mmCIF file of C-alpha atoms and ligand atoms in Angstrom:
data_model
loop_
_atom_site.group_PDB
_atom_site.id
_atom_site.type_symbol
_atom_site.label_atom_id
_atom_site.label_comp_id
_atom_site.label_asym_id
_atom_site.label_seq_id
_atom_site.Cartn_x
_atom_site.Cartn_y
_atom_site.Cartn_z
ATOM 1 C CA MET A 4 114.777 38.799 135.505
ATOM 2 C CA ARG A 5 117.831 40.933 135.008
ATOM 3 C CA ARG A 6 116.791 44.377 133.815
ATOM 4 C CA LEU A 7 119.009 46.905 132.153
ATOM 5 C CA ASN A 8 119.847 50.060 134.099
ATOM 6 C CA ILE A 9 121.844 53.013 132.834
ATOM 7 C CA LEU A 10 125.135 51.894 131.334
ATOM 8 C CA THR A 11 128.021 52.869 133.586
ATOM 9 C CA ALA A 12 131.781 53.112 133.308
ATOM 10 C CA ALA A 13 134.036 50.535 131.694
ATOM 11 C CA VAL A 14 135.904 47.831 133.528
ATOM 12 C CA CYS A 15 139.534 48.129 134.476
ATOM 13 C CA VAL A 16 140.894 44.881 135.846
ATOM 14 C CA VAL A 17 140.650 42.824 132.720
ATOM 15 C CA ILE A 18 142.068 45.680 130.710
ATOM 16 C CA LEU A 19 144.889 46.442 133.109
ATOM 17 C CA SER A 20 146.991 48.259 130.548
ATOM 18 C CA SER A 21 144.295 50.862 130.127
ATOM 19 C CA CYS A 22 144.515 51.973 133.762
ATOM 20 C CA ALA A 23 146.001 55.441 134.123
ATOM 21 C CA VAL A 24 149.528 55.418 135.511
ATOM 22 C CA ASN A 25 151.118 58.203 137.513
ATOM 23 C CA ASN A 26 154.348 59.381 135.843
ATOM 24 C CA GLU A 27 156.412 58.858 138.994
ATOM 25 C CA LEU A 28 155.515 55.178 139.265
ATOM 26 C CA SER A 29 156.431 52.654 136.664
ATOM 27 C CA GLY A 30 154.562 49.409 136.431
ATOM 28 C CA SER A 31 155.649 45.951 135.526
ATOM 29 C CA GLU A 32 153.597 42.885 134.727
ATOM 30 C CA ARG A 33 154.399 39.205 134.976
ATOM 31 C CA THR A 34 152.485 36.128 133.907
ATOM 32 C CA VAL A 35 153.021 32.787 135.620
ATOM 33 C CA TYR A 36 151.279 29.464 135.005
ATOM 34 C CA ALA A 37 150.654 27.570 138.249
ATOM 35 C CA MET A 38 147.857 25.783 140.131
ATOM 36 C CA ASP A 39 146.374 24.884 136.733
ATOM 37 C CA THR A 40 145.712 28.481 135.822
ATOM 38 C CA VAL A 41 147.203 31.648 134.386
ATOM 39 C CA MET A 42 148.312 34.172 136.997
ATOM 40 C CA THR A 43 148.947 37.807 136.160
ATOM 41 C CA LEU A 44 150.796 40.040 138.612
ATOM 42 C CA LYS A 45 151.148 43.769 138.235
ATOM 43 C CA ALA A 46 153.173 45.982 140.574
ATOM 44 C CA PHE A 47 153.878 49.714 140.553
ATOM 45 C CA GLY A 48 156.749 51.574 142.189
ATOM 46 C CA GLY A 49 160.460 52.060 141.757
ATOM 47 C CA ASP A 50 161.990 49.740 139.168
ATOM 48 C CA ASP A 51 164.205 47.909 141.700
ATOM 49 C CA GLU A 52 161.398 47.407 144.202
ATOM 50 C CA VAL A 53 158.962 46.219 141.558
ATOM 51 C CA GLY A 54 161.512 43.820 140.049
ATOM 52 C CA ALA A 55 162.393 42.354 143.448
ATOM 53 C CA ALA A 56 158.723 42.054 144.442
ATOM 54 C CA LEU A 57 157.743 40.228 141.248
ATOM 55 C CA ASP A 58 160.746 37.876 141.507
ATOM 56 C CA GLU A 59 159.894 37.001 145.081
ATOM 57 C CA ALA A 60 156.204 36.624 144.278
ATOM 58 C CA GLU A 61 156.974 34.255 141.414
ATOM 59 C CA LYS A 62 159.134 32.155 143.737
ATOM 60 C CA GLU A 63 156.325 32.042 146.281
ATOM 61 C CA ILE A 64 153.818 30.922 143.622
ATOM 62 C CA LYS A 65 156.083 28.050 142.616
ATOM 63 C CA TYR A 66 156.762 27.163 146.232
ATOM 64 C CA LEU A 67 153.092 27.028 147.251
ATOM 65 C CA ASP A 68 152.099 25.246 144.054
ATOM 66 C CA ASN A 69 154.722 22.644 144.899
ATOM 67 C CA ILE A 70 153.800 22.032 148.527
ATOM 68 C CA LEU A 71 150.021 22.074 147.947
ATOM 69 C CA ARG A 72 149.779 20.121 144.678
ATOM 70 C CA ARG A 73 148.079 16.796 145.387
ATOM 71 C CA GLU A 74 149.893 14.793 142.724
ATOM 72 C CA ASN A 75 153.388 16.041 143.534
ATOM 73 C CA PRO A 76 155.098 13.322 145.641
ATOM 74 C CA ASP A 77 157.123 15.990 147.452
ATOM 75 C CA SER A 78 154.090 18.027 148.453
ATOM 76 C CA ASP A 79 152.695 18.261 151.960
ATOM 77 C CA ILE A 80 149.238 17.291 150.710
ATOM 78 C CA TYR A 81 150.548 14.200 148.897
ATOM 79 C CA LYS A 82 152.340 13.084 152.063
ATOM 80 C CA ILE A 83 149.276 13.582 154.268
ATOM 81 C CA ASN A 84 147.042 11.742 151.790
ATOM 82 C CA ARG A 85 149.515 8.928 151.287
ATOM 83 C CA THR A 86 150.462 8.193 154.879
ATOM 84 C CA GLY A 87 147.529 9.574 156.870
ATOM 85 C CA SER A 88 149.573 12.113 158.793
ATOM 86 C CA ALA A 89 152.593 14.279 158.139
ATOM 87 C CA GLU A 90 154.680 17.085 159.500
ATOM 88 C CA VAL A 91 154.000 20.010 157.181
ATOM 89 C CA SER A 92 155.368 23.454 156.370
ATOM 90 C CA GLU A 93 154.122 26.493 158.263
ATOM 91 C CA ASP A 94 152.095 27.622 155.219
ATOM 92 C CA THR A 95 150.298 24.298 154.808
ATOM 93 C CA PHE A 96 149.557 24.152 158.530
ATOM 94 C CA LYS A 97 148.157 27.682 158.610
ATOM 95 C CA LEU A 98 146.093 27.126 155.484
ATOM 96 C CA ILE A 99 144.597 23.862 156.750
ATOM 97 C CA LYS A 100 143.794 25.412 160.146
ATOM 98 C CA THR A 101 141.933 28.290 158.462
ATOM 99 C CA ALA A 102 140.258 25.863 156.059
ATOM 100 C CA LEU A 103 139.000 23.744 158.970
ATOM 101 C CA ASP A 104 137.505 26.859 160.604
ATOM 102 C CA ILE A 105 135.595 27.573 157.385
ATOM 103 C CA CYS A 106 134.501 23.929 157.048
ATOM 104 C CA GLU A 107 133.099 24.147 160.561
ATOM 105 C CA SER A 108 131.494 27.579 160.341
ATOM 106 C CA THR A 109 129.776 26.672 157.043
ATOM 107 C CA ASP A 110 128.564 23.393 158.525
ATOM 108 C CA GLY A 111 130.478 21.407 155.922
ATOM 109 C CA ALA A 112 129.304 23.285 152.803
ATOM 110 C CA PHE A 113 133.030 23.869 152.424
ATOM 111 C CA ASP A 114 134.830 20.585 152.994
ATOM 112 C CA ILE A 115 138.504 20.049 152.165
ATOM 113 C CA SER A 116 137.952 16.286 152.062
ATOM 114 C CA THR A 117 135.625 16.153 149.031
ATOM 115 C CA ALA A 118 138.441 14.812 146.824
ATOM 116 C CA PRO A 119 137.076 11.241 146.450
ATOM 117 C CA VAL A 120 133.814 12.665 145.084
ATOM 118 C CA SER A 121 135.496 15.202 142.757
ATOM 119 C CA ASP A 122 137.762 12.420 141.535
ATOM 120 C CA LEU A 123 134.818 10.110 140.868
ATOM 121 C CA TRP A 124 133.244 12.743 138.614
ATOM 122 C CA GLY A 125 136.594 13.023 136.831
ATOM 123 C CA PHE A 126 137.289 16.645 137.718
ATOM 124 C CA TYR A 127 140.802 15.758 138.763
ATOM 125 C CA THR A 128 141.860 13.700 135.733
ATOM 126 C CA LYS A 129 139.484 15.473 133.326
ATOM 127 C CA ASN A 130 138.141 12.045 132.303
ATOM 128 C CA PHE A 131 134.605 13.177 133.067
ATOM 129 C CA TYR A 132 132.039 10.629 134.155
ATOM 130 C CA VAL A 133 128.509 10.684 135.596
ATOM 131 C CA PRO A 134 128.604 8.192 138.474
ATOM 132 C CA SER A 135 125.753 6.077 139.803
ATOM 133 C CA ASP A 136 124.098 6.830 143.152
ATOM 134 C CA ILE A 137 125.829 3.801 144.643
ATOM 135 C CA GLU A 138 129.232 5.013 143.501
ATOM 136 C CA ILE A 139 128.499 8.469 144.913
ATOM 137 C CA ALA A 140 127.384 7.031 148.260
ATOM 138 C CA GLU A 141 130.553 4.988 148.437
ATOM 139 C CA ALA A 142 132.766 8.009 147.671
ATOM 140 C CA LEU A 143 130.837 10.131 150.186
ATOM 141 C CA SER A 144 131.572 7.609 152.921
ATOM 142 C CA GLY A 145 135.201 8.734 152.652
ATOM 143 C CA VAL A 146 134.347 12.423 153.089
ATOM 144 C CA GLY A 147 134.295 14.367 156.359
ATOM 145 C CA TYR A 148 136.494 17.274 157.423
ATOM 146 C CA GLU A 149 135.629 16.428 161.071
ATOM 147 C CA ASN A 150 138.186 13.634 160.844
ATOM 148 C CA ILE A 151 141.061 16.028 160.135
ATOM 149 C CA TYR A 152 143.109 17.165 163.068
ATOM 150 C CA ALA A 153 145.912 19.744 163.284
ATOM 151 C CA ASP A 154 148.395 19.732 166.142
ATOM 152 C CA GLU A 155 151.840 21.300 166.586
ATOM 153 C CA ASN A 156 153.009 21.222 162.979
ATOM 154 C CA ARG A 157 151.431 17.905 162.071
ATOM 155 C CA ILE A 158 148.233 17.226 160.188
ATOM 156 C CA TYR A 159 146.314 14.021 160.880
ATOM 157 C CA ALA A 160 143.938 13.153 158.044
ATOM 158 C CA GLY A 161 141.859 10.626 160.004
ATOM 159 C CA GLY A 162 141.294 8.451 156.949
ATOM 160 C CA VAL A 163 140.173 11.168 154.519
ATOM 161 C CA GLN A 164 141.925 12.733 151.510
ATOM 162 C CA LEU A 165 142.714 16.448 151.520
ATOM 163 C CA ASP A 166 142.289 18.855 148.606
ATOM 164 C CA LEU A 167 142.932 22.565 149.113
ATOM 165 C CA GLY A 168 141.898 23.548 145.572
ATOM 166 C CA GLY A 169 139.003 25.625 146.911
ATOM 167 C CA MET A 170 141.285 27.902 148.913
ATOM 168 C CA ALA A 171 144.903 27.754 147.766
ATOM 169 C CA LYS A 172 144.736 30.662 145.319
ATOM 170 C CA GLY A 173 143.207 32.968 147.918
ATOM 171 C CA TYR A 174 145.959 32.137 150.382
ATOM 172 C CA LEU A 175 148.523 32.713 147.650
ATOM 173 C CA SER A 176 147.144 36.123 146.648
ATOM 174 C CA GLU A 177 147.255 37.197 150.289
ATOM 175 C CA LYS A 178 150.911 36.157 150.494
ATOM 176 C CA ILE A 179 151.746 38.034 147.299
ATOM 177 C CA MET A 180 150.273 41.215 148.805
ATOM 178 C CA GLU A 181 152.587 40.746 151.817
ATOM 179 C CA ILE A 182 155.559 40.271 149.502
ATOM 180 C CA PHE A 183 154.664 43.419 147.563
ATOM 181 C CA LYS A 184 154.419 45.422 150.798
ATOM 182 C CA ASN A 185 157.677 44.047 152.192
ATOM 183 C CA ASN A 186 159.412 45.152 149.002
ATOM 184 C CA ASP A 187 158.015 48.686 149.303
ATOM 185 C CA VAL A 188 155.541 48.228 146.502
ATOM 186 C CA ARG A 189 152.484 50.233 147.520
ATOM 187 C CA SER A 190 150.284 49.647 144.493
ATOM 188 C CA GLY A 191 149.541 46.399 142.738
ATOM 189 C CA ILE A 192 146.973 43.953 141.494
ATOM 190 C CA VAL A 193 147.059 40.231 140.860
ATOM 191 C CA SER A 194 144.613 38.015 139.040
ATOM 192 C CA LEU A 195 145.102 34.337 139.786
ATOM 193 C CA GLY A 196 142.816 32.660 137.273
ATOM 194 C CA GLY A 197 140.253 35.403 137.813
ATOM 195 C CA ASN A 198 140.736 35.605 141.580
ATOM 196 C CA VAL A 199 141.712 39.229 142.082
ATOM 197 C CA HIS A 200 143.612 40.822 144.971
ATOM 198 C CA THR A 201 144.520 44.507 145.099
ATOM 199 C CA LEU A 202 147.144 46.434 147.022
ATOM 200 C CA GLY A 203 146.715 50.126 147.843
ATOM 201 C CA THR A 204 145.165 52.412 145.275
ATOM 202 C CA LYS A 205 145.766 52.469 141.548
ATOM 203 C CA PRO A 206 148.915 54.438 140.736
ATOM 204 C CA ASP A 207 146.721 57.439 139.877
ATOM 205 C CA GLY A 208 145.230 57.341 143.371
ATOM 206 C CA GLY A 209 141.855 55.951 142.319
ATOM 207 C CA LYS A 210 140.258 52.710 143.429
ATOM 208 C CA TRP A 211 140.805 49.471 141.529
ATOM 209 C CA ARG A 212 137.716 48.555 139.550
ATOM 210 C CA ILE A 213 137.071 44.852 139.441
ATOM 211 C CA ALA A 214 134.667 43.400 136.931
ATOM 212 C CA VAL A 215 132.195 40.730 138.008
ATOM 213 C CA GLN A 216 131.723 38.404 135.084
ATOM 214 C CA ASP A 217 128.361 37.447 133.670
ATOM 215 C CA PRO A 218 128.316 33.631 134.000
ATOM 216 C CA ASP A 219 126.405 33.413 130.691
ATOM 217 C CA SER A 220 128.544 35.621 128.461
ATOM 218 C CA ASP A 221 131.791 37.512 128.095
ATOM 219 C CA GLU A 222 130.078 40.586 129.484
ATOM 220 C CA TYR A 223 130.086 41.855 133.061
ATOM 221 C CA ILE A 224 127.187 42.053 135.476
ATOM 222 C CA GLY A 225 128.831 44.875 137.396
ATOM 223 C CA GLU A 226 132.013 46.205 138.878
ATOM 224 C CA ILE A 227 133.343 46.668 142.377
ATOM 225 C CA SER A 228 135.700 49.544 143.256
ATOM 226 C CA VAL A 229 138.093 48.621 146.041
ATOM 227 C CA ASN A 230 141.479 49.187 147.651
ATOM 228 C CA ASP A 231 143.419 46.524 149.563
ATOM 229 C CA LYS A 232 140.823 43.822 149.026
ATOM 230 C CA ALA A 233 140.489 40.399 147.498
ATOM 231 C CA VAL A 234 137.577 39.875 145.091
ATOM 232 C CA ILE A 235 137.167 36.154 144.500
ATOM 233 C CA THR A 236 134.482 34.432 142.469
ATOM 234 C CA SER A 237 133.178 30.874 142.337
ATOM 235 C CA GLY A 238 130.804 29.740 139.655
ATOM 236 C CA GLY A 239 129.629 26.569 138.025
ATOM 237 C CA TYR A 240 130.477 28.104 134.648
ATOM 238 C CA MET A 241 134.201 28.049 135.375
ATOM 239 C CA ARG A 242 134.872 24.308 135.065
ATOM 240 C CA PHE A 243 132.244 21.858 133.881
ATOM 241 C CA PHE A 244 131.345 19.160 131.401
ATOM 242 C CA GLU A 245 128.121 18.389 129.629
ATOM 243 C CA GLN A 246 126.474 15.021 129.087
ATOM 244 C CA ASP A 247 123.055 14.355 127.545
ATOM 245 C CA GLY A 248 122.288 18.050 127.732
ATOM 246 C CA ILE A 249 123.014 18.293 131.461
ATOM 247 C CA VAL A 250 125.843 20.464 132.759
ATOM 248 C CA TYR A 251 127.934 19.096 135.619
ATOM 249 C CA HIS A 252 130.313 21.557 137.315
ATOM 250 C CA HIS A 253 133.270 21.250 139.677
ATOM 251 C CA ILE A 254 131.863 22.589 142.946
ATOM 252 C CA ILE A 255 130.555 19.637 144.904
ATOM 253 C CA ASP A 256 127.858 19.705 147.548
ATOM 254 C CA PRO A 257 129.475 17.504 150.224
ATOM 255 C CA LYS A 258 126.024 16.549 151.551
ATOM 256 C CA THR A 259 124.809 15.027 148.252
ATOM 257 C CA GLY A 260 128.010 14.208 146.330
ATOM 258 C CA TYR A 261 126.571 15.983 143.264
ATOM 259 C CA PRO A 262 127.651 19.294 141.755
ATOM 260 C CA ALA A 263 126.026 21.894 144.030
ATOM 261 C CA LYS A 264 122.581 22.993 142.852
ATOM 262 C CA SER A 265 121.714 25.822 145.154
ATOM 263 C CA GLY A 266 120.114 28.283 142.780
ATOM 264 C CA ILE A 267 123.274 30.392 142.434
ATOM 265 C CA LYS A 268 125.189 30.881 139.186
ATOM 266 C CA SER A 269 128.068 32.754 140.748
ATOM 267 C CA VAL A 270 129.162 34.341 143.988
ATOM 268 C CA SER A 271 131.943 36.893 144.405
ATOM 269 C CA ILE A 272 133.371 37.576 147.841
ATOM 270 C CA VAL A 273 135.035 40.867 148.784
ATOM 271 C CA SER A 274 137.309 40.684 151.811
ATOM 272 C CA ASP A 275 140.617 41.894 153.286
ATOM 273 C CA SER A 276 141.572 38.221 153.432
ATOM 274 C CA GLY A 277 142.136 36.280 150.221
ATOM 275 C CA THR A 278 142.010 32.993 152.107
ATOM 276 C CA LEU A 279 138.618 33.749 153.609
ATOM 277 C CA ALA A 280 137.302 35.111 150.306
ATOM 278 C CA ASP A 281 138.316 31.981 148.403
ATOM 279 C CA GLY A 282 136.948 29.545 150.989
ATOM 280 C CA LEU A 283 133.680 31.454 151.305
ATOM 281 C CA SER A 284 133.187 31.857 147.553
ATOM 282 C CA THR A 285 133.107 28.076 147.248
ATOM 283 C CA ALA A 286 131.075 27.596 150.450
ATOM 284 C CA LEU A 287 128.391 30.186 149.679
ATOM 285 C CA PHE A 288 128.021 28.789 146.166
ATOM 286 C CA VAL A 289 127.115 25.464 147.800
ATOM 287 C CA MET A 290 124.876 27.060 150.456
ATOM 288 C CA GLY A 291 122.610 29.093 148.168
ATOM 289 C CA LEU A 292 121.216 32.574 148.692
ATOM 290 C CA ASP A 293 119.084 32.170 151.843
ATOM 291 C CA LYS A 294 121.715 30.351 153.882
ATOM 292 C CA SER A 295 124.406 32.712 152.582
ATOM 293 C CA GLU A 296 122.404 35.750 153.721
ATOM 294 C CA GLU A 297 122.069 34.209 157.140
ATOM 295 C CA TYR A 298 125.775 33.399 157.211
ATOM 296 C CA TRP A 299 126.682 36.977 156.212
ATOM 297 C CA ARG A 300 124.476 38.383 158.984
ATOM 298 C CA THR A 301 126.144 36.228 161.603
ATOM 299 C CA HIS A 302 129.774 36.434 160.401
ATOM 300 C CA SER A 303 131.971 39.445 159.769
ATOM 301 C CA GLY A 304 134.897 40.138 157.446
ATOM 302 C CA PHE A 305 133.330 39.876 154.012
ATOM 303 C CA ASP A 306 130.731 41.112 151.546
ATOM 304 C CA ALA A 307 129.287 39.338 148.530
ATOM 305 C CA VAL A 308 127.706 39.672 145.102
ATOM 306 C CA PHE A 309 125.389 36.868 144.032
ATOM 307 C CA MET A 310 123.881 36.064 140.696
ATOM 308 C CA THR A 311 121.047 33.565 140.921
ATOM 309 C CA ASP A 312 119.853 30.990 138.402
ATOM 310 C CA ASP A 313 116.898 33.252 137.605
ATOM 311 C CA ASP A 314 119.328 36.054 136.695
ATOM 312 C CA ASN A 315 118.799 38.274 139.707
ATOM 313 C CA ILE A 316 121.723 40.114 141.281
ATOM 314 C CA TYR A 317 122.067 40.573 145.036
ATOM 315 C CA ILE A 318 124.792 42.408 146.959
ATOM 316 C CA THR A 319 125.402 42.750 150.693
ATOM 317 C CA GLU A 320 125.156 46.286 152.051
ATOM 318 C CA GLY A 321 128.857 46.657 152.934
ATOM 319 C CA ILE A 322 129.681 47.130 149.248
ATOM 320 C CA GLU A 323 126.648 49.227 148.371
ATOM 321 C CA ASP A 324 128.767 52.329 147.794
ATOM 322 C CA CYS A 325 131.374 50.621 145.646
ATOM 323 C CA PHE A 326 129.213 48.393 143.419
ATOM 324 C CA GLU A 327 127.965 49.636 140.060
ATOM 325 C CA SER A 328 125.863 47.794 137.547
ATOM 326 C CA ARG A 329 123.829 48.536 134.487
ATOM 327 C CA TYR A 330 121.312 46.005 135.804
ATOM 328 C CA ASP A 331 118.880 46.268 138.686
ATOM 329 C CA TYR A 332 120.029 44.607 141.883
ATOM 330 C CA THR A 333 118.829 44.009 145.438
ATOM 331 C CA VAL A 334 120.805 45.055 148.512
ATOM 332 C CA ILE A 335 120.822 42.540 151.365
ATOM 333 C CA ARG A 336 120.817 44.336 154.715
ATOM 334 C CA ARG A 337 121.823 43.261 158.222
HETATM 335 P P1 ADP B 408 138.367 27.566 141.363
HETATM 336 O O1 ADP B 408 139.384 26.733 142.066
HETATM 337 O O2 ADP B 408 137.921 27.056 140.051
HETATM 338 O O3 ADP B 408 138.721 29.014 141.360
HETATM 339 P P2 ADP B 408 136.752 27.389 143.732
HETATM 340 O O4 ADP B 408 137.567 28.302 144.559
HETATM 341 O O5 ADP B 408 135.287 27.512 143.887
HETATM 342 O O6 ADP B 408 137.031 27.492 142.203
HETATM 343 O O7 ADP B 408 137.194 25.926 144.131
HETATM 344 C C1 ADP B 408 136.723 24.795 143.465
HETATM 345 C C2 ADP B 408 137.651 23.655 143.793
HETATM 346 O O8 ADP B 408 137.556 23.339 145.181
HETATM 347 C C3 ADP B 408 137.280 22.381 143.070
HETATM 348 O O9 ADP B 408 137.940 22.282 141.853
HETATM 349 C C4 ADP B 408 137.701 21.293 144.056
HETATM 350 O O10 ADP B 408 139.092 21.085 143.971
HETATM 351 C C5 ADP B 408 137.415 21.940 145.381
HETATM 352 N N1 ADP B 408 136.034 21.750 145.874
HETATM 353 C C6 ADP B 408 134.917 21.367 145.191
HETATM 354 N N2 ADP B 408 133.840 21.367 145.994
HETATM 355 C C7 ADP B 408 134.286 21.773 147.211
HETATM 356 C C8 ADP B 408 133.649 21.971 148.482
HETATM 357 N N3 ADP B 408 132.349 21.796 148.653
HETATM 358 N N4 ADP B 408 134.434 22.376 149.525
HETATM 359 C C9 ADP B 408 135.751 22.579 149.359
HETATM 360 N N5 ADP B 408 136.413 22.400 148.213
HETATM 361 C C10 ADP B 408 135.683 22.011 147.152
HETATM 362 MG MG1 MG B 409 137.097 29.139 146.410
#
């Protein structure tokens, strides 16, 4: 069980305005609604640079939302799903290529073709429904990332339906960091529906402190202090419905067709790459603690914080020095 430790410092990311700001740098914040969520961008620097960076970032958000949105008839994903193959933009191609690598390396725990199953449960339309085993088996027969093939700038779906919902926001946050840098913004933070990505240090030179939410309350289970990193969380508590006292959430185990039941309540990934962090947060949630530990030991480029169903907290050793919690936790070592 989770045990209380000594209470430590307060959390900064959710209370961005309380972060100390160096007098020489002014900050500006922008809120955009896209990809079905609220996105908050904050950049610090000269007024012109910050203004230009936020304008360009907002354009990029709208652009990616447009080309990746499944129901938008002009989107790359719509075209692939509708016709079975399509020539796509550089961004879509890159994102799908990276997604396929994660599908493969996680042995299909992450699968960008789970759409028929998510749709059956009503997570797409929000007309929630608990399907029968036969219906699930039928939907699962249309799932399998192995069928998807990327060549030149074309994507071949091989008879499956693509959904990049498990990774799009991570790719987007990574692009926003590039846009900030290209506009000479050296300090910034974005939260895309809770997916956080930081650039440089805070304006006062300190690290950004990112809260890890308690899946069961509005409190936090800990905080991670980072620079230039994405901190991306997946949890069953984020989107779900309840029927006859049972909670059904939006992260599907592609092997069973049911909402993943792996013993994890939430997993946060810390990585230089937003794309990797987003893909892995979903994948490790499906895989559960033991498989995730094994995956972490055999793959580089990320660290993780897990909270299990029995309320224990685990972190991987790469973030040992930058994780603080008022609860006891276990460090997973290589
Ligand atoms: P969120 O999008 O809520 O931040 P995630 O990054 O964990 O959360 O992505 C969940 C979304 O990914 C789902 O809403 C669905 O679109 C898609 N998805 C669900 N299960 C899987 C899976 N096993 N592999 C890949 N994508 C998935
Ligand atoms: Mg994800």
